[in-house]
PDB file of C-alpha atoms in Angstrom:
ATOM      1  CA  UNK A   6     -17.416  13.146  -1.661  1.00 62.00           C
ATOM      2  CA  UNK A   7     -16.351   9.509  -0.137  1.00 63.00           C
ATOM      3  CA  UNK A   8     -19.938   8.826   0.862  1.00 74.00           C
ATOM      4  CA  UNK A   9     -21.270   9.459  -2.740  1.00 79.00           C
ATOM      5  CA  UNK A  10     -18.532   7.289  -4.051  1.00 77.00           C
ATOM      6  CA  UNK A  11     -19.147   4.288  -1.623  1.00 80.00           C
ATOM      7  CA  UNK A  12     -23.160   4.812  -2.648  1.00 83.00           C
ATOM      8  CA  UNK A  13     -21.877   4.562  -6.391  1.00 83.00           C
ATOM      9  CA  UNK A  14     -19.493   1.734  -5.707  1.00 81.00           C
ATOM     10  CA  UNK A  15     -22.198  -0.188  -3.905  1.00 80.00           C
ATOM     11  CA  UNK A  16     -24.491   0.516  -6.745  1.00 83.00           C
ATOM     12  CA  UNK A  17     -22.419  -0.180  -9.631  1.00 85.00           C
ATOM     13  CA  UNK A  18     -21.481  -3.382  -8.287  1.00 82.00           C
ATOM     14  CA  UNK A  19     -25.026  -4.668  -7.334  1.00 84.00           C
ATOM     15  CA  UNK A  20     -25.751  -3.527 -11.222  1.00 87.00           C
ATOM     16  CA  UNK A  21     -22.852  -5.561 -12.297  1.00 88.00           C
ATOM     17  CA  UNK A  22     -23.880  -8.336  -9.954  1.00 84.00           C
ATOM     18  CA  UNK A  23     -19.794  -9.026  -8.931  1.00 88.00           C
ATOM     19  CA  UNK A  24     -18.884 -11.713  -6.847  1.00 90.00           C
ATOM     20  CA  UNK A  25     -16.112  -9.793  -5.048  1.00 93.00           C
ATOM     21  CA  UNK A  26     -15.353  -5.898  -5.051  1.00 93.00           C
ATOM     22  CA  UNK A  27     -11.677  -4.755  -5.311  1.00 95.00           C
ATOM     23  CA  UNK A  28     -11.650  -1.022  -4.217  1.00 94.00           C
ATOM     24  CA  UNK A  29      -8.632   0.922  -5.832  1.00 93.00           C
ATOM     25  CA  UNK A  30      -6.715   3.291  -3.796  1.00 92.00           C
ATOM     26  CA  UNK A  31      -7.206   6.377  -6.186  1.00 91.00           C
ATOM     27  CA  UNK A  32      -5.761   9.198  -4.862  1.00 90.00           C
ATOM     28  CA  UNK A  33      -3.724   7.426  -2.718  1.00 93.00           C
ATOM     29  CA  UNK A  34      -0.691   5.732  -4.890  1.00 92.00           C
ATOM     30  CA  UNK A  35       2.043   7.830  -3.836  1.00 94.00           C
ATOM     31  CA  UNK A  36       3.470   7.838  -0.484  1.00 96.00           C
ATOM     32  CA  UNK A  37       3.588  11.178   1.164  1.00 97.00           C
ATOM     33  CA  UNK A  38       7.369  11.667   1.110  1.00 95.00           C
ATOM     34  CA  UNK A  39       8.020  14.469   3.117  1.00 92.00           C
ATOM     35  CA  UNK A  40      10.318  17.306   1.404  1.00 90.00           C
ATOM     36  CA  UNK A  41      14.064  17.658   2.486  1.00 89.00           C
ATOM     37  CA  UNK A  42      15.258  14.311   1.232  1.00 92.00           C
ATOM     38  CA  UNK A  43      17.645  15.539  -1.372  1.00 92.00           C
ATOM     39  CA  UNK A  44      20.322  12.721  -1.009  1.00 96.00           C
ATOM     40  CA  UNK A  45      20.238   9.220  -0.480  1.00 97.00           C
ATOM     41  CA  UNK A  46      21.164   9.326   3.178  1.00 97.00           C
ATOM     42  CA  UNK A  47      18.402  11.296   3.903  1.00 97.00           C
ATOM     43  CA  UNK A  48      16.080   8.716   3.750  1.00 98.00           C
ATOM     44  CA  UNK A  49      17.464   7.710   7.125  1.00 98.00           C
ATOM     45  CA  UNK A  50      15.194  10.391   8.763  1.00 96.00           C
ATOM     46  CA  UNK A  51      12.192   8.618   6.981  1.00 97.00           C
ATOM     47  CA  UNK A  52       9.452   7.936  10.183  1.00 97.00           C
ATOM     48  CA  UNK A  53       6.047   6.156   9.709  1.00 98.00           C
ATOM     49  CA  UNK A  54       3.278   8.092   9.372  1.00 98.00           C
ATOM     50  CA  UNK A  55       1.130   6.324  12.212  1.00 97.00           C
ATOM     51  CA  UNK A  56      -2.308   5.423  12.595  1.00 97.00           C
ATOM     52  CA  UNK A  57      -3.750   8.795  12.576  1.00 98.00           C
ATOM     53  CA  UNK A  58      -2.363  10.478   9.330  1.00 98.00           C
ATOM     54  CA  UNK A  59      -4.673  11.462   6.692  1.00 97.00           C
ATOM     55  CA  UNK A  60      -2.904   8.943   4.253  1.00 97.00           C
ATOM     56  CA  UNK A  61      -4.153   5.844   6.448  1.00 98.00           C
ATOM     57  CA  UNK A  62      -7.066   7.376   8.405  1.00 98.00           C
ATOM     58  CA  UNK A  63      -8.877   8.674   5.036  1.00 97.00           C
ATOM     59  CA  UNK A  64      -8.368   5.257   3.192  1.00 97.00           C
ATOM     60  CA  UNK A  65      -9.700   3.813   6.112  1.00 98.00           C
ATOM     61  CA  UNK A  66     -12.622   5.827   6.653  1.00 97.00           C
ATOM     62  CA  UNK A  67     -13.481   5.310   2.530  1.00 95.00           C
ATOM     63  CA  UNK A  68     -13.164   1.495   2.481  1.00 96.00           C
ATOM     64  CA  UNK A  69     -15.574   1.665   5.708  1.00 96.00           C
ATOM     65  CA  UNK A  70     -18.257   3.451   3.972  1.00 95.00           C
ATOM     66  CA  UNK A  71     -17.865   0.923   1.166  1.00 94.00           C
ATOM     67  CA  UNK A  72     -18.167  -1.777   3.336  1.00 96.00           C
ATOM     68  CA  UNK A  73     -21.296  -0.384   5.443  1.00 95.00           C
ATOM     69  CA  UNK A  74     -23.236   0.759   1.642  1.00 93.00           C
ATOM     70  CA  UNK A  75     -22.637  -2.819   0.203  1.00 92.00           C
ATOM     71  CA  UNK A  76     -24.064  -4.398   3.870  1.00 89.00           C
ATOM     72  CA  UNK A  77     -21.796  -7.717   3.399  1.00 87.00           C
ATOM     73  CA  UNK A  78     -23.177  -8.681   0.043  1.00 86.00           C
ATOM     74  CA  UNK A  79     -20.245  -9.640  -0.931  1.00 92.00           C
ATOM     75  CA  UNK A  80     -16.698  -9.779  -0.276  1.00 96.00           C
ATOM     76  CA  UNK A  81     -14.299  -6.143  -0.236  1.00 97.00           C
ATOM     77  CA  UNK A  82     -11.099  -6.290  -0.560  1.00 97.00           C
ATOM     78  CA  UNK A  83      -8.615  -2.653  -0.638  1.00 97.00           C
ATOM     79  CA  UNK A  84      -5.777  -2.543  -2.948  1.00 97.00           C
ATOM     80  CA  UNK A  85      -2.396  -1.401  -0.827  1.00 98.00           C
ATOM     81  CA  UNK A  86       0.627  -1.212  -2.906  1.00 96.00           C
ATOM     82  CA  UNK A  87       4.076  -2.733  -2.122  1.00 96.00           C
ATOM     83  CA  UNK A  88       6.605  -0.483   0.016  1.00 97.00           C
ATOM     84  CA  UNK A  89       8.674  -0.453  -3.262  1.00 96.00           C
ATOM     85  CA  UNK A  90       5.672   0.897  -5.440  1.00 95.00           C
ATOM     86  CA  UNK A  91       3.997   3.202  -2.930  1.00 96.00           C
ATOM     87  CA  UNK A  92       7.845   5.027  -2.345  1.00 96.00           C
ATOM     88  CA  UNK A  93       8.415   5.535  -6.355  1.00 94.00           C
ATOM     89  CA  UNK A  94       5.130   6.507  -6.829  1.00 95.00           C
ATOM     90  CA  UNK A  95       5.908   9.196  -3.723  1.00 95.00           C
ATOM     91  CA  UNK A  96       9.472  10.003  -4.585  1.00 96.00           C
ATOM     92  CA  UNK A  97       9.789   9.292  -8.296  1.00 94.00           C
ATOM     93  CA  UNK A  98      11.213   5.874  -9.719  1.00 91.00           C
ATOM     94  CA  UNK A  99      14.380   7.420 -10.936  1.00 93.00           C
ATOM     95  CA  UNK A 100      15.222   9.062  -7.466  1.00 95.00           C
ATOM     96  CA  UNK A 101      14.333   6.125  -5.803  1.00 95.00           C
ATOM     97  CA  UNK A 102      16.537   3.862  -8.042  1.00 93.00           C
ATOM     98  CA  UNK A 103      19.437   6.230  -8.135  1.00 95.00           C
ATOM     99  CA  UNK A 104      19.508   6.747  -4.110  1.00 97.00           C
ATOM    100  CA  UNK A 105      19.315   2.978  -3.883  1.00 94.00           C
ATOM    101  CA  UNK A 106      22.475   2.126  -5.882  1.00 93.00           C
ATOM    102  CA  UNK A 107      24.044   5.010  -4.201  1.00 96.00           C
ATOM    103  CA  UNK A 108      22.954   3.879  -0.431  1.00 97.00           C
ATOM    104  CA  UNK A 109      20.756   0.660  -0.384  1.00 95.00           C
ATOM    105  CA  UNK A 110      20.330   0.413   3.054  1.00 97.00           C
ATOM    106  CA  UNK A 111      19.189   4.030   3.264  1.00 98.00           C
ATOM    107  CA  UNK A 112      16.754   3.000   0.720  1.00 97.00           C
ATOM    108  CA  UNK A 113      15.901   0.257   2.332  1.00 97.00           C
ATOM    109  CA  UNK A 114      15.538   1.809   5.858  1.00 98.00           C
ATOM    110  CA  UNK A 115      12.731   3.825   4.054  1.00 98.00           C
ATOM    111  CA  UNK A 116      11.350   0.678   2.398  1.00 97.00           C
ATOM    112  CA  UNK A 117      11.009  -0.503   5.996  1.00 98.00           C
ATOM    113  CA  UNK A 118       9.047   2.469   7.227  1.00 98.00           C
ATOM    114  CA  UNK A 119       6.783   2.069   4.439  1.00 98.00           C
ATOM    115  CA  UNK A 120       6.203  -1.151   5.076  1.00 98.00           C
ATOM    116  CA  UNK A 121       5.282  -0.612   8.394  1.00 98.00           C
ATOM    117  CA  UNK A 122       2.620   2.033   7.236  1.00 98.00           C
ATOM    118  CA  UNK A 123       1.222  -0.245   4.576  1.00 98.00           C
ATOM    119  CA  UNK A 124       0.996  -2.965   6.812  1.00 98.00           C
ATOM    120  CA  UNK A 125      -0.955  -0.788   9.605  1.00 98.00           C
ATOM    121  CA  UNK A 126      -3.363   0.522   6.511  1.00 98.00           C
ATOM    122  CA  UNK A 127      -3.564  -3.201   5.615  1.00 98.00           C
ATOM    123  CA  UNK A 128      -4.550  -4.094   9.022  1.00 98.00           C
ATOM    124  CA  UNK A 129      -7.112  -1.009   9.783  1.00 98.00           C
ATOM    125  CA  UNK A 130      -8.673  -1.829   6.862  1.00 98.00           C
ATOM    126  CA  UNK A 131      -9.525  -5.529   7.783  1.00 98.00           C
ATOM    127  CA  UNK A 132     -10.219  -4.682  11.620  1.00 98.00           C
ATOM    128  CA  UNK A 133     -11.702  -1.423  11.258  1.00 98.00           C
ATOM    129  CA  UNK A 134     -13.213  -0.827   7.845  1.00 98.00           C
ATOM    130  CA  UNK A 135     -14.537  -4.504   7.630  1.00 98.00           C
ATOM    131  CA  UNK A 136     -12.576  -4.919   4.468  1.00 98.00           C
ATOM    132  CA  UNK A 137     -12.482  -8.987   4.175  1.00 98.00           C
ATOM    133  CA  UNK A 138      -9.073  -8.531   3.296  1.00 98.00           C
ATOM    134  CA  UNK A 139      -6.254  -6.621   0.798  1.00 98.00           C
ATOM    135  CA  UNK A 140      -5.409  -6.509  -2.678  1.00 97.00           C
ATOM    136  CA  UNK A 141      -1.734  -6.914  -2.316  1.00 96.00           C
ATOM    137  CA  UNK A 142      -0.267  -5.224  -5.494  1.00 93.00           C
ATOM    138  CA  UNK A 143       3.428  -6.264  -5.732  1.00 89.00           C
ATOM    139  CA  UNK A 144       5.559  -4.307  -7.992  1.00 77.00           C
ATOM    140  CA  UNK A 145       9.453  -4.186  -8.164  1.00 68.00           C
ATOM    141  CA  UNK A 146      10.972  -7.459  -9.100  1.00 66.00           C
ATOM    142  CA  UNK A 147      10.696  -6.727 -12.859  1.00 72.00           C
ATOM    143  CA  UNK A 148      13.590  -7.916 -14.773  1.00 71.00           C
ATOM    144  CA  UNK A 149      14.495  -4.940 -16.195  1.00 80.00           C
ATOM    145  CA  UNK A 150      14.993  -3.188 -12.945  1.00 84.00           C
ATOM    146  CA  UNK A 151      16.577  -6.042 -10.577  1.00 84.00           C
ATOM    147  CA  UNK A 152      18.270  -9.144 -10.626  1.00 84.00           C
ATOM    148  CA  UNK A 153      16.642 -11.623  -9.107  1.00 85.00           C
ATOM    149  CA  UNK A 154      18.953 -11.392  -6.039  1.00 88.00           C
ATOM    150  CA  UNK A 155      18.747  -7.541  -5.732  1.00 86.00           C
ATOM    151  CA  UNK A 156      14.900  -7.989  -5.649  1.00 88.00           C
ATOM    152  CA  UNK A 157      15.082 -10.419  -2.825  1.00 90.00           C
ATOM    153  CA  UNK A 158      17.734  -8.578  -0.816  1.00 91.00           C
ATOM    154  CA  UNK A 159      16.366  -4.704  -1.240  1.00 90.00           C
ATOM    155  CA  UNK A 160      12.308  -5.444  -2.249  1.00 91.00           C
ATOM    156  CA  UNK A 161      11.114  -9.112  -0.884  1.00 94.00           C
ATOM    157  CA  UNK A 162      11.862  -7.821   3.208  1.00 95.00           C
ATOM    158  CA  UNK A 163       9.454  -4.952   2.987  1.00 96.00           C
ATOM    159  CA  UNK A 164       6.946  -7.017   0.937  1.00 95.00           C
ATOM    160  CA  UNK A 165       7.024  -9.896   3.481  1.00 96.00           C
ATOM    161  CA  UNK A 166       6.388  -7.467   6.079  1.00 97.00           C
ATOM    162  CA  UNK A 167       3.474  -5.987   5.055  1.00 97.00           C
ATOM    163  CA  UNK A 168       1.934  -9.906   3.617  1.00 96.00           C
ATOM    164  CA  UNK A 169       2.802 -11.304   7.200  1.00 97.00           C
ATOM    165  CA  UNK A 170       0.803  -8.304   8.989  1.00 97.00           C
ATOM    166  CA  UNK A 171      -2.154  -8.808   6.669  1.00 97.00           C
ATOM    167  CA  UNK A 172      -2.198 -12.531   6.599  1.00 98.00           C
ATOM    168  CA  UNK A 173      -2.719 -12.309  10.912  1.00 98.00           C
ATOM    169  CA  UNK A 174      -5.892 -10.057  10.555  1.00 98.00           C
ATOM    170  CA  UNK A 175      -7.260 -11.781   7.432  1.00 97.00           C
ATOM    171  CA  UNK A 176      -6.672 -15.429   5.698  1.00 95.00           C
ATOM    172  CA  UNK A 177      -8.394 -14.220   2.586  1.00 96.00           C
ATOM    173  CA  UNK A 178      -5.748 -11.622   1.060  1.00 96.00           C
ATOM    174  CA  UNK A 179      -4.954 -11.521  -2.540  1.00 95.00           C
ATOM    175  CA  UNK A 180      -1.476 -11.227  -4.134  1.00 92.00           C
ATOM    176  CA  UNK A 181      -1.138  -9.452  -7.250  1.00 88.00           C
TER     177      UNK A 181
END
């Protein structure tokens, strides 16, 4: 259970005497892409999950239990993936890259939607769960995937959206 996991995380942290705690988003790598997206233009139908969706609520609840178990002993950072990573974990990298080449704007719409949810997640992790910040994992700009220009055009806007939102609520976010 999440409560047992929180107790175990706190105990392990104290046993190892770590300076900070970085909580991995295990079980929440893939963004919950709805069925029915069969072609690139279908990405335009994607809408934000919102704060009450289990993908967001469950992570906030889990992080809050860990923060409570630690009792302020050390700073806690929760892993939030970049929208590009969340989307490719949810739909498959091959699919996302193919659709991006076919209809860049449709996939950028999807990235914007995921960015809204990931930004909301970051905010709630900080404000509600009590995390000191997020550990923001940026992926997607690797040279074998995009040129620098393609990455700046297609991937960076959604990354910047999440980072700017997280930075509103904490000055201690970590970029990885």
